[in-house]
Amino acid sequence: MATADQIKNLVKAYVDRNDEKFKTVVLQIAAHEAKLGHDNFARELKLQIDKLGNKRASIVQLTSQNPMLLLSTPNYDLTELIVSDDISEKIQRILNEYRNRNKLYSYGLVNRRKILIEGQPGTGKTLTASIIASELSLPLYTVQMDKLVTKFMGETSAKLRQIFDSIQSITGVYFFDEFDAIGADRSLDNEVGEMRRILNSFLQFIEQDSSESIIIAATNNQRLLDQALFRRFDDVLHYSLPTTDEIQRLFKYKLVSYDKHFRITKELIQAANGLNHAEIVKVCDDAIKSSILGNQPLTSKGLSALLHERKNIYSYKEA
Ligand SMILES: Nc1ncnc2c1ncn2[C@@H]1O[C@H](COP(=O)(O)OP(=O)(O)OP(=O)(O)O)[C@@H](O)[C@H]1O
Ligand SMILES: [Mg+2]
């Protein structure tokens, strides 16, 4: 039995919302129980606590079963994703249908679970996959595209089949990031268009899949998008550069938590226009870092300079 101190610490860690502390105390209790010879109980505790994962740093490992799948247990909240109301509602709907899938099954219906996300770099496609996994407490399996696609077509097909076997047998969120890599590398293609065939068989696998897992495919390749592709998915989400309102929300989310007196001006929003979400987040982090290290408050002037610096990276690239 855990000591009174351990229980007190456990409750304190919960009240403080300190996952790391909570984990440490549970592991202490497990060690204590193991010493008393209660091996099964200790093991059970450890198993449970493993599910908690690491905040942010997620546990990342290659599953022994399938080295093409990178397993992580992300810890995010839907509110962290700054997107239009339309997209946010669509994500809510995916979550809601998954949570109520048994009710839907009883009416012969299936929850939407094959999702295509298309959009510019740095607009939150990967983040969305992490959030969906986290919100549904499902493991996230990111398919390692580079390990999947080899110059041997037969091998690629066999690997694809293995992945879909995993999708069937281990419920999770399966994320095919930049899935068009399957069809995009023309140098791997030959005159009979085998790469294209692999892409088609990937789409067929998706179509035939009737598992409980959620499949998310992401691409920033507009070229690929056609009706034939859309047909395979239950939902298609289009991501684009942040609107003025989204820029404002990004600033608020990132900066006001650091300095609650910081005022977001129209000029700042204007200066961020044209940058993607990831770049704006990066600029905010840079501004905060510089404020911490310089022992100076956050200023519009400093932030504006960093935003321009970011934009200049582009003009340099285009020149
Ligand atoms: N819509 C968003 N809301 C909040 N933060 C965002 C959003 N989009 C991007 N970010 C921030 O930028 C980081 C990188 O974004 P993410 O990897 O999801 O972009 P992506 O669309 O997958 O880009 P790529 O096409 O390059 O893979 C995120 O971890 C997050 O910090
Ligand atoms: Mg991505």
Coordinates of C-alpha atoms and ligand atoms in Angstrom, one line a residue:
M1 CA 0.0 0.0 0.0
A2 CA 1.3 3.5 -0.9
T3 CA 2.4 5.6 2.1
A4 CA 0.4 8.6 3.2
D5 CA 3.2 10.9 1.9
Q6 CA 3.0 9.3 -1.5
I7 CA -0.7 9.7 -1.7
K8 CA -0.4 13.4 -0.6
N9 CA 2.3 14.0 -3.3
L10 CA 0.1 12.3 -5.9
V11 CA -2.9 14.6 -5.1
K12 CA -0.6 17.6 -5.1
A13 CA 0.8 16.7 -8.5
Y14 CA -2.7 16.3 -9.9
V15 CA -3.8 19.7 -8.4
D16 CA -0.7 21.4 -9.9
R17 CA -1.4 19.7 -13.2
N18 CA 2.2 18.5 -13.1
D19 CA 2.3 15.4 -15.3
E20 CA 6.0 14.8 -14.7
K21 CA 5.6 14.9 -11.0
F22 CA 2.6 12.7 -11.1
K23 CA 4.5 10.2 -13.1
T24 CA 7.4 10.2 -10.7
V25 CA 5.2 9.6 -7.7
V26 CA 3.4 6.7 -9.4
L27 CA 6.8 5.2 -10.3
Q28 CA 7.9 5.6 -6.7
I29 CA 4.7 3.8 -5.6
A30 CA 5.4 1.1 -8.2
A31 CA 9.0 0.6 -6.9
H32 CA 7.7 0.5 -3.3
E33 CA 5.1 -2.2 -4.3
A34 CA 7.7 -4.2 -6.2
K35 CA 9.9 -4.3 -3.1
L36 CA 6.9 -5.7 -1.2
G37 CA 6.7 -8.5 -3.7
H38 CA 3.6 -7.1 -5.4
D39 CA 5.1 -7.5 -8.9
N40 CA 1.8 -7.6 -10.9
F41 CA 0.5 -4.5 -9.3
A42 CA 3.8 -2.7 -9.8
R43 CA 3.8 -3.7 -13.5
E44 CA 0.2 -2.6 -13.9
L45 CA 1.0 0.8 -12.5
K46 CA 4.0 1.2 -14.8
L47 CA 1.9 0.2 -17.8
Q48 CA -0.8 2.7 -17.0
I49 CA 1.7 5.5 -16.4
D50 CA 3.3 4.8 -19.8
K51 CA 0.1 5.9 -21.4
L52 CA 0.4 9.4 -20.0
G53 CA 3.4 10.0 -22.3
N54 CA 5.7 13.0 -22.1
K55 CA 4.3 16.5 -22.4
R56 CA 5.5 17.9 -25.8
A57 CA 8.5 15.6 -26.0
S58 CA 6.2 12.7 -26.8
I59 CA 7.7 9.2 -26.7
V60 CA 9.1 8.6 -30.1
Q61 CA 10.2 5.2 -31.1
L62 CA 10.1 2.8 -34.0
T63 CA 7.7 0.0 -33.3
S64 CA 9.4 -3.3 -33.3
Q65 CA 6.6 -4.6 -35.4
N66 CA 7.0 -2.2 -38.2
P67 CA 10.0 0.1 -38.7
M68 CA 8.2 2.2 -41.3
L69 CA 6.0 3.6 -38.6
L70 CA 7.2 6.2 -36.1
L71 CA 5.1 6.0 -33.0
S72 CA 4.4 9.0 -30.8
T73 CA 1.9 10.0 -28.2
P74 CA 1.4 13.7 -28.7
N75 CA -0.1 15.9 -26.1
Y76 CA -2.0 18.8 -27.6
D77 CA -5.3 20.5 -27.4
L78 CA -7.6 21.5 -30.2
T79 CA -7.5 25.1 -29.0
E80 CA -3.8 25.2 -29.9
L81 CA -4.6 25.0 -33.6
I82 CA -5.4 28.3 -35.1
V83 CA -7.5 27.9 -38.2
S84 CA -10.8 29.1 -39.7
D85 CA -14.1 28.3 -38.0
D86 CA -14.9 26.1 -41.0
I87 CA -11.9 23.9 -40.5
S88 CA -12.2 23.8 -36.8
E89 CA -15.8 22.7 -37.1
K90 CA -14.7 19.9 -39.5
I91 CA -12.1 18.7 -37.0
Q92 CA -14.7 18.8 -34.2
R93 CA -17.0 16.7 -36.4
I94 CA -14.3 14.1 -37.0
L95 CA -13.6 13.9 -33.2
N96 CA -17.3 13.7 -32.4
E97 CA -18.1 11.0 -35.0
Y98 CA -15.1 8.9 -33.7
R99 CA -16.3 9.3 -30.1
N100 CA -19.8 8.2 -31.1
R101 CA -18.8 5.6 -33.6
N102 CA -20.6 2.8 -31.9
K103 CA -23.9 4.7 -32.0
L104 CA -23.3 5.3 -35.7
Y105 CA -22.5 1.6 -36.4
S106 CA -25.8 0.6 -34.8
Y107 CA -27.5 2.6 -37.6
G108 CA -25.2 1.0 -40.2
L109 CA -23.2 4.2 -40.5
V110 CA -19.4 4.7 -40.3
N111 CA -17.6 7.7 -38.7
R112 CA -15.6 9.8 -41.0
R113 CA -12.0 8.5 -40.6
K114 CA -10.2 9.0 -43.9
I115 CA -9.0 12.6 -44.1
L116 CA -7.0 14.5 -46.7
I117 CA -5.3 17.7 -45.6
E118 CA -4.0 19.9 -48.4
G119 CA -2.2 23.1 -48.0
Q120 CA 0.8 25.3 -47.9
P121 CA 3.8 24.5 -45.8
G122 CA 3.7 25.6 -42.1
T123 CA 0.0 26.0 -41.9
G124 CA -0.6 23.2 -39.4
K125 CA -1.1 19.9 -41.3
T126 CA 1.2 17.9 -39.1
L127 CA 0.0 19.6 -36.0
T128 CA -3.6 18.7 -36.9
A129 CA -2.7 15.0 -37.1
S130 CA -1.0 15.3 -33.6
I131 CA -4.1 17.1 -32.2
I132 CA -6.5 14.5 -33.5
A133 CA -4.4 11.7 -32.0
S134 CA -4.1 13.5 -28.7
E135 CA -7.8 14.5 -28.5
L136 CA -8.8 10.9 -29.1
S137 CA -6.1 9.4 -26.9
L138 CA -4.9 7.4 -29.8
P139 CA -1.3 6.6 -30.6
L140 CA 0.0 8.5 -33.7
Y141 CA 1.9 6.5 -36.3
T142 CA 3.7 8.6 -38.8
V143 CA 4.5 6.6 -41.9
Q144 CA 8.2 7.0 -42.8
M145 CA 7.8 7.8 -46.5
D146 CA 11.5 7.5 -47.2
K147 CA 11.5 4.0 -45.8
L148 CA 8.4 3.0 -47.7
V149 CA 9.4 4.1 -51.2
T150 CA 12.4 2.2 -52.6
K151 CA 13.4 1.8 -56.2
F152 CA 12.0 -1.7 -56.1
M153 CA 8.4 -1.4 -56.8
G154 CA 7.5 -4.9 -55.6
E155 CA 9.1 -4.1 -52.3
T156 CA 7.2 -0.8 -52.0
S157 CA 3.9 -2.5 -52.6
A158 CA 4.6 -5.2 -50.0
K159 CA 5.5 -2.5 -47.4
L160 CA 2.4 -0.6 -48.2
R161 CA 0.4 -3.8 -47.6
Q162 CA 2.2 -4.3 -44.2
I163 CA 1.2 -0.8 -43.2
F164 CA -2.4 -1.3 -44.0
D165 CA -2.2 -4.6 -42.0
S166 CA -1.1 -2.5 -39.0
I167 CA -3.8 0.0 -39.6
Q168 CA -6.3 -2.9 -39.3
S169 CA -4.7 -4.6 -36.3
I170 CA -3.6 -1.7 -34.2
T171 CA -6.0 1.2 -33.8
G172 CA -4.4 4.6 -34.0
V173 CA -4.1 7.7 -36.1
Y174 CA -2.0 6.9 -39.2
F175 CA -0.4 9.9 -40.7
F176 CA 1.0 9.7 -44.3
D177 CA 2.8 13.0 -44.4
E178 CA 3.6 14.3 -47.9
F179 CA 2.1 11.1 -49.2
D180 CA 2.5 12.3 -52.8
A181 CA 6.2 11.3 -52.3
I182 CA 4.8 7.9 -53.4
G183 CA 4.0 9.2 -56.8
A184 CA 6.1 12.3 -57.1
D185 CA 9.6 11.1 -57.7
R186 CA 9.7 10.9 -61.5
S187 CA 13.3 9.6 -61.5
L188 CA 12.0 6.4 -59.8
D189 CA 9.3 6.1 -62.4
N190 CA 9.8 4.2 -65.6
E191 CA 8.1 4.1 -68.9
V192 CA 5.3 2.0 -67.7
G193 CA 4.6 4.4 -64.9
E194 CA 5.0 2.0 -62.0
M195 CA 5.3 4.8 -59.4
R196 CA 1.9 6.1 -60.5
R197 CA 0.6 2.6 -60.1
I198 CA 1.9 2.4 -56.5
L199 CA 0.1 5.7 -55.8
N200 CA -3.0 4.2 -57.2
S201 CA -2.7 1.1 -55.1
F202 CA -2.2 3.3 -52.1
L203 CA -5.5 5.0 -52.9
Q204 CA -7.1 1.6 -53.3
F205 CA -5.8 0.4 -50.0
I206 CA -7.4 3.5 -48.4
E207 CA -10.6 2.9 -50.1
Q208 CA -10.8 -0.7 -49.0
D209 CA -9.7 -0.1 -45.4
S210 CA -12.5 -0.7 -43.0
S211 CA -10.5 -0.6 -39.7
E212 CA -11.3 1.6 -36.7
S213 CA -8.1 3.6 -37.3
I214 CA -8.1 7.2 -38.5
I215 CA -6.0 7.7 -41.7
I216 CA -4.7 11.2 -42.4
A217 CA -2.9 12.0 -45.7
A218 CA -1.2 15.4 -46.1
T219 CA 0.2 17.1 -49.1
N220 CA 1.2 20.5 -50.2
N221 CA 1.1 19.5 -53.8
Q222 CA -1.8 21.1 -55.5
R223 CA -1.0 19.3 -58.7
L224 CA -2.2 16.0 -57.3
L225 CA -5.6 17.1 -56.3
D226 CA -8.3 15.7 -58.5
Q227 CA -11.8 14.3 -58.1
A228 CA -10.5 10.7 -58.2
L229 CA -8.4 11.5 -55.2
F230 CA -11.1 13.3 -53.2
R231 CA -13.4 10.5 -53.7
R232 CA -11.3 8.2 -51.5
F233 CA -11.5 10.5 -48.5
D234 CA -14.4 11.2 -46.1
D235 CA -13.2 14.8 -45.6
V236 CA -10.8 17.1 -47.4
L237 CA -9.4 20.1 -45.4
H238 CA -7.7 22.9 -47.3
Y239 CA -5.2 24.9 -45.3
S240 CA -4.0 28.3 -46.3
L241 CA -1.9 31.2 -45.0
P242 CA -3.4 32.8 -41.9
T243 CA -6.0 35.5 -42.3
T244 CA -5.7 38.8 -40.3
D245 CA -7.9 37.3 -37.7
E246 CA -5.8 34.2 -37.4
I247 CA -2.6 36.3 -37.2
Q248 CA -4.2 38.2 -34.4
R249 CA -5.1 35.0 -32.6
L250 CA -1.6 33.5 -33.1
F251 CA 0.0 36.6 -31.6
K252 CA -2.4 36.6 -28.7
Y253 CA -1.9 32.9 -28.0
K254 CA 1.9 33.1 -28.2
L255 CA 2.7 36.6 -26.8
V256 CA 0.0 37.5 -24.3
S257 CA 0.7 34.4 -22.3
Y258 CA 4.2 35.7 -21.9
D259 CA 3.4 39.3 -21.3
K260 CA -0.3 40.0 -20.6
H261 CA 0.2 43.7 -21.1
F262 CA 1.5 43.4 -24.6
R263 CA -0.7 45.2 -27.2
I264 CA -1.1 43.7 -30.6
T265 CA -1.4 46.6 -33.1
K266 CA -2.7 46.7 -36.6
E267 CA 0.8 47.5 -37.8
L268 CA 2.1 44.3 -36.4
I269 CA -0.6 42.2 -38.0
Q270 CA 0.1 44.0 -41.3
A271 CA 3.8 43.2 -40.9
A272 CA 3.1 39.5 -40.4
N273 CA 0.8 39.3 -43.5
G274 CA 2.2 36.8 -46.0
L275 CA 4.0 34.7 -43.4
N276 CA 2.7 31.2 -42.6
H277 CA 1.6 30.1 -39.1
A278 CA 4.9 28.3 -38.4
E279 CA 6.9 31.4 -39.3
I280 CA 4.8 33.7 -37.1
V281 CA 5.1 31.2 -34.2
K282 CA 8.8 31.2 -34.7
V283 CA 9.1 35.0 -34.7
C284 CA 7.0 35.1 -31.5
D285 CA 9.4 32.6 -29.9
D286 CA 12.4 34.6 -31.1
A287 CA 10.9 37.8 -29.7
I288 CA 10.3 36.1 -26.3
K289 CA 13.8 34.6 -26.2
S290 CA 15.3 38.0 -26.9
S291 CA 13.2 39.6 -24.3
I292 CA 14.3 37.0 -21.7
L293 CA 17.9 37.1 -22.6
G294 CA 18.1 40.9 -22.9
N295 CA 16.1 41.4 -19.7
Q296 CA 13.9 43.7 -21.7
P297 CA 10.1 43.9 -22.1
L298 CA 8.6 42.7 -25.3
T299 CA 8.2 45.6 -27.7
S300 CA 6.2 46.1 -30.9
K301 CA 9.4 47.5 -32.5
G302 CA 11.4 44.5 -31.7
L303 CA 8.7 42.1 -32.9
S304 CA 8.2 44.1 -36.1
A305 CA 11.9 44.0 -36.9
L306 CA 11.9 40.2 -36.5
L307 CA 8.9 39.9 -38.8
H308 CA 10.7 41.9 -41.4
E309 CA 13.8 39.9 -41.0
R310 CA 11.7 36.7 -41.7
K311 CA 10.1 38.2 -44.7
N312 CA 13.5 39.3 -46.1
I313 CA 14.5 35.6 -46.2
Y314 CA 12.0 35.4 -49.0
S315 CA 13.1 38.4 -50.9
Y316 CA 16.7 37.0 -50.7
K317 CA 15.4 33.7 -52.1
E318 CA 13.5 35.3 -54.9
A319 CA 16.3 37.7 -55.9
Ligands
LIG1 N1 -2.6 26.6 -37.8 C1 -1.7 26.6 -36.8 N2 -2.1 27.0 -35.6 C2 -1.1 27.1 -34.6 N3 0.2 26.8 -34.8 C3 0.6 26.4 -36.0 C4 -0.4 26.3 -37.1 N4 0.3 25.9 -38.2 C5 1.6 25.8 -37.8 N5 1.8 26.1 -36.5 C6 3.1 26.0 -35.8 O1 4.1 25.7 -36.7 C7 4.6 24.4 -36.4 C8 4.8 23.6 -37.7 O2 3.6 23.4 -38.3 P1 3.2 22.0 -39.1 O3 4.4 21.1 -39.0 O4 2.0 21.5 -38.6 O5 3.1 22.6 -40.6 P2 2.7 21.7 -41.9 O6 1.5 22.3 -42.5 O7 2.7 20.3 -41.5 O8 4.0 22.1 -42.8 P3 4.8 21.2 -43.9 O9 3.9 21.3 -45.1 O10 6.1 22.0 -44.1 O11 4.9 19.8 -43.4 C9 3.6 23.8 -35.5 O12 4.2 22.9 -34.6 C10 3.1 25.0 -34.7 O13 3.9 25.4 -33.7
MG2 MG 4.0 18.7 -42.1

